[in-house]
């Protein structure tokens, strides 16, 4: 029995429609020969890597946190929770300059 793949909730389809683009146009702008990856991103079956997500954000003229609002909120909550467990002196230290 196959286990279902996690679905990544996003607003890619809505952003594409607002931009007045078809999947084929987006695929071309992304350098893809097929619309399959665009479809998989929109349905949440496939989570794009950072570079791809940023390209989609640029194509749709929509901030990345808006395209993946649920994932962004989840990551924001995780960081916030971890930040609360850190001693204050660790939060105030500056990173070394390179």
PDB file of N, CA, C and O in Angstrom, residues 4-5 11 22 27 30 32 35 39 42 44 46 50-51 59 67 69-71 74 80 91 93 95-96:
ATOM      1  N   UNK A   4       0.407   8.098   1.299  1.00  0.00           N
ATOM      2  CA  UNK A   4       0.170   9.355   0.587  1.00  0.00           C
ATOM      3  C   UNK A   4       1.301  10.341   0.849  1.00  0.00           C
ATOM      4  O   UNK A   4       1.837  10.412   1.946  1.00  0.00           O
ATOM      5  N   UNK A   5       1.653  11.074  -0.197  1.00  0.00           N
ATOM      6  CA  UNK A   5       2.676  12.101  -0.034  1.00  0.00           C
ATOM      7  C   UNK A   5       2.060  13.299   0.662  1.00  0.00           C
ATOM      8  O   UNK A   5       0.884  13.601   0.458  1.00  0.00           O
ATOM      9  N   UNK A  11      -0.557  28.953  -2.425  1.00  0.00           N
ATOM     10  CA  UNK A  11      -1.466  29.811  -3.199  1.00  0.00           C
ATOM     11  C   UNK A  11      -0.914  30.039  -4.603  1.00  0.00           C
ATOM     12  O   UNK A  11      -1.141  31.090  -5.207  1.00  0.00           O
ATOM     13  N   UNK A  22      -0.989  31.046 -17.980  1.00  0.00           N
ATOM     14  CA  UNK A  22      -1.313  29.625 -18.066  1.00  0.00           C
ATOM     15  C   UNK A  22      -0.108  28.836 -17.584  1.00  0.00           C
ATOM     16  O   UNK A  22       1.024  29.347 -17.581  1.00  0.00           O
ATOM     17  N   UNK A  27       5.729  27.477 -17.162  1.00  0.00           N
ATOM     18  CA  UNK A  27       6.734  26.439 -17.425  1.00  0.00           C
ATOM     19  C   UNK A  27       7.839  26.993 -18.319  1.00  0.00           C
ATOM     20  O   UNK A  27       9.031  26.772 -18.059  1.00  0.00           O
ATOM     21  N   UNK A  30      10.076  29.297 -16.511  1.00  0.00           N
ATOM     22  CA  UNK A  30      10.919  28.550 -15.575  1.00  0.00           C
ATOM     23  C   UNK A  30      11.981  27.726 -16.302  1.00  0.00           C
ATOM     24  O   UNK A  30      12.862  27.158 -15.672  1.00  0.00           O
ATOM     25  N   UNK A  32      11.198  25.048 -18.182  1.00  0.00           N
ATOM     26  CA  UNK A  32      10.723  23.659 -18.245  1.00  0.00           C
ATOM     27  C   UNK A  32      10.130  23.381 -19.620  1.00  0.00           C
ATOM     28  O   UNK A  32       9.543  24.257 -20.241  1.00  0.00           O
ATOM     29  N   UNK A  35       4.585  21.104 -18.407  1.00  0.00           N
ATOM     30  CA  UNK A  35       3.837  21.802 -17.353  1.00  0.00           C
ATOM     31  C   UNK A  35       3.735  20.947 -16.088  1.00  0.00           C
ATOM     32  O   UNK A  35       3.264  21.422 -15.060  1.00  0.00           O
ATOM     33  N   UNK A  39       2.212  21.970 -12.300  1.00  0.00           N
ATOM     34  CA  UNK A  39       1.018  21.322 -11.764  1.00  0.00           C
ATOM     35  C   UNK A  39       1.302  20.703 -10.393  1.00  0.00           C
ATOM     36  O   UNK A  39       0.507  20.848  -9.463  1.00  0.00           O
ATOM     37  N   UNK A  42       1.595  23.403  -7.765  1.00  0.00           N
ATOM     38  CA  UNK A  42       0.286  23.989  -7.447  1.00  0.00           C
ATOM     39  C   UNK A  42      -0.572  23.064  -6.597  1.00  0.00           C
ATOM     40  O   UNK A  42      -1.294  23.535  -5.716  1.00  0.00           O
ATOM     41  N   UNK A  44       0.550  20.883  -4.588  1.00  0.00           N
ATOM     42  CA  UNK A  44       1.233  20.609  -3.326  1.00  0.00           C
ATOM     43  C   UNK A  44       1.897  19.247  -3.266  1.00  0.00           C
ATOM     44  O   UNK A  44       2.414  18.855  -2.232  1.00  0.00           O
ATOM     45  N   UNK A  46       4.540  18.509  -4.844  1.00  0.00           N
ATOM     46  CA  UNK A  46       5.974  18.758  -4.915  1.00  0.00           C
ATOM     47  C   UNK A  46       6.269  20.128  -4.318  1.00  0.00           C
ATOM     48  O   UNK A  46       5.604  21.110  -4.648  1.00  0.00           O
ATOM     49  N   UNK A  50      14.412  26.344  -2.981  1.00  0.00           N
ATOM     50  CA  UNK A  50      14.382  27.783  -2.744  1.00  0.00           C
ATOM     51  C   UNK A  50      14.519  28.585  -4.032  1.00  0.00           C
ATOM     52  O   UNK A  50      13.772  29.544  -4.258  1.00  0.00           O
ATOM     53  N   UNK A  51      15.434  28.198  -4.888  1.00  0.00           N
ATOM     54  CA  UNK A  51      15.637  28.916  -6.143  1.00  0.00           C
ATOM     55  C   UNK A  51      14.362  28.919  -6.992  1.00  0.00           C
ATOM     56  O   UNK A  51      13.960  29.952  -7.531  1.00  0.00           O
ATOM     57  N   UNK A  59       7.876  35.645 -10.867  1.00  0.00           N
ATOM     58  CA  UNK A  59       6.955  35.516 -11.999  1.00  0.00           C
ATOM     59  C   UNK A  59       5.552  35.993 -11.614  1.00  0.00           C
ATOM     60  O   UNK A  59       4.896  36.706 -12.375  1.00  0.00           O
ATOM     61  N   UNK A  67       2.891  33.123  -0.923  1.00  0.00           N
ATOM     62  CA  UNK A  67       2.639  31.932  -1.738  1.00  0.00           C
ATOM     63  C   UNK A  67       2.553  30.676  -0.873  1.00  0.00           C
ATOM     64  O   UNK A  67       1.803  29.764  -1.179  1.00  0.00           O
ATOM     65  N   UNK A  69       1.906  30.578   2.682  1.00  0.00           N
ATOM     66  CA  UNK A  69       1.533  31.184   3.959  1.00  0.00           C
ATOM     67  C   UNK A  69       1.509  30.173   5.108  1.00  0.00           C
ATOM     68  O   UNK A  69       2.017  30.461   6.200  1.00  0.00           O
ATOM     69  N   UNK A  70       0.951  28.996   4.900  1.00  0.00           N
ATOM     70  CA  UNK A  70       0.855  27.998   5.974  1.00  0.00           C
ATOM     71  C   UNK A  70       2.242  27.509   6.379  1.00  0.00           C
ATOM     72  O   UNK A  70       2.548  27.400   7.578  1.00  0.00           O
ATOM     73  N   UNK A  71       3.092  27.227   5.402  1.00  0.00           N
ATOM     74  CA  UNK A  71       4.446  26.768   5.694  1.00  0.00           C
ATOM     75  C   UNK A  71       5.248  27.870   6.386  1.00  0.00           C
ATOM     76  O   UNK A  71       5.980  27.620   7.343  1.00  0.00           O
ATOM     77  N   UNK A  74       4.167  28.145   9.966  1.00  0.00           N
ATOM     78  CA  UNK A  74       4.699  27.005  10.720  1.00  0.00           C
ATOM     79  C   UNK A  74       6.171  27.234  11.077  1.00  0.00           C
ATOM     80  O   UNK A  74       6.580  27.025  12.220  1.00  0.00           O
ATOM     81  N   UNK A  80      10.132  30.949  16.659  1.00  0.00           N
ATOM     82  CA  UNK A  80       9.709  31.697  17.835  1.00  0.00           C
ATOM     83  C   UNK A  80       9.807  30.837  19.090  1.00  0.00           C
ATOM     84  O   UNK A  80      10.293  31.286  20.126  1.00  0.00           O
ATOM     85  N   UNK A  91      21.261  35.297  22.166  1.00  0.00           N
ATOM     86  CA  UNK A  91      20.520  36.066  21.175  1.00  0.00           C
ATOM     87  C   UNK A  91      21.206  37.390  20.857  1.00  0.00           C
ATOM     88  O   UNK A  91      21.052  37.921  19.766  1.00  0.00           O
ATOM     89  N   UNK A  93      24.581  37.985  20.944  1.00  0.00           N
ATOM     90  CA  UNK A  93      25.906  37.869  20.365  1.00  0.00           C
ATOM     91  C   UNK A  93      25.854  38.128  18.877  1.00  0.00           C
ATOM     92  O   UNK A  93      24.926  37.722  18.183  1.00  0.00           O
ATOM     93  N   UNK A  95      27.413  37.737  15.049  1.00  0.00           N
ATOM     94  CA  UNK A  95      28.204  36.753  14.295  1.00  0.00           C
ATOM     95  C   UNK A  95      29.510  37.400  13.867  1.00  0.00           C
ATOM     96  O   UNK A  95      29.566  38.590  13.622  1.00  0.00           O
ATOM     97  N   UNK A  96      30.543  36.580  13.758  1.00  0.00           N
ATOM     98  CA  UNK A  96      31.830  37.129  13.319  1.00  0.00           C
ATOM     99  C   UNK A  96      31.741  37.583  11.865  1.00  0.00           C
ATOM    100  O   UNK A  96      31.053  36.980  11.062  1.00  0.00           O
TER     101      UNK A  96
END
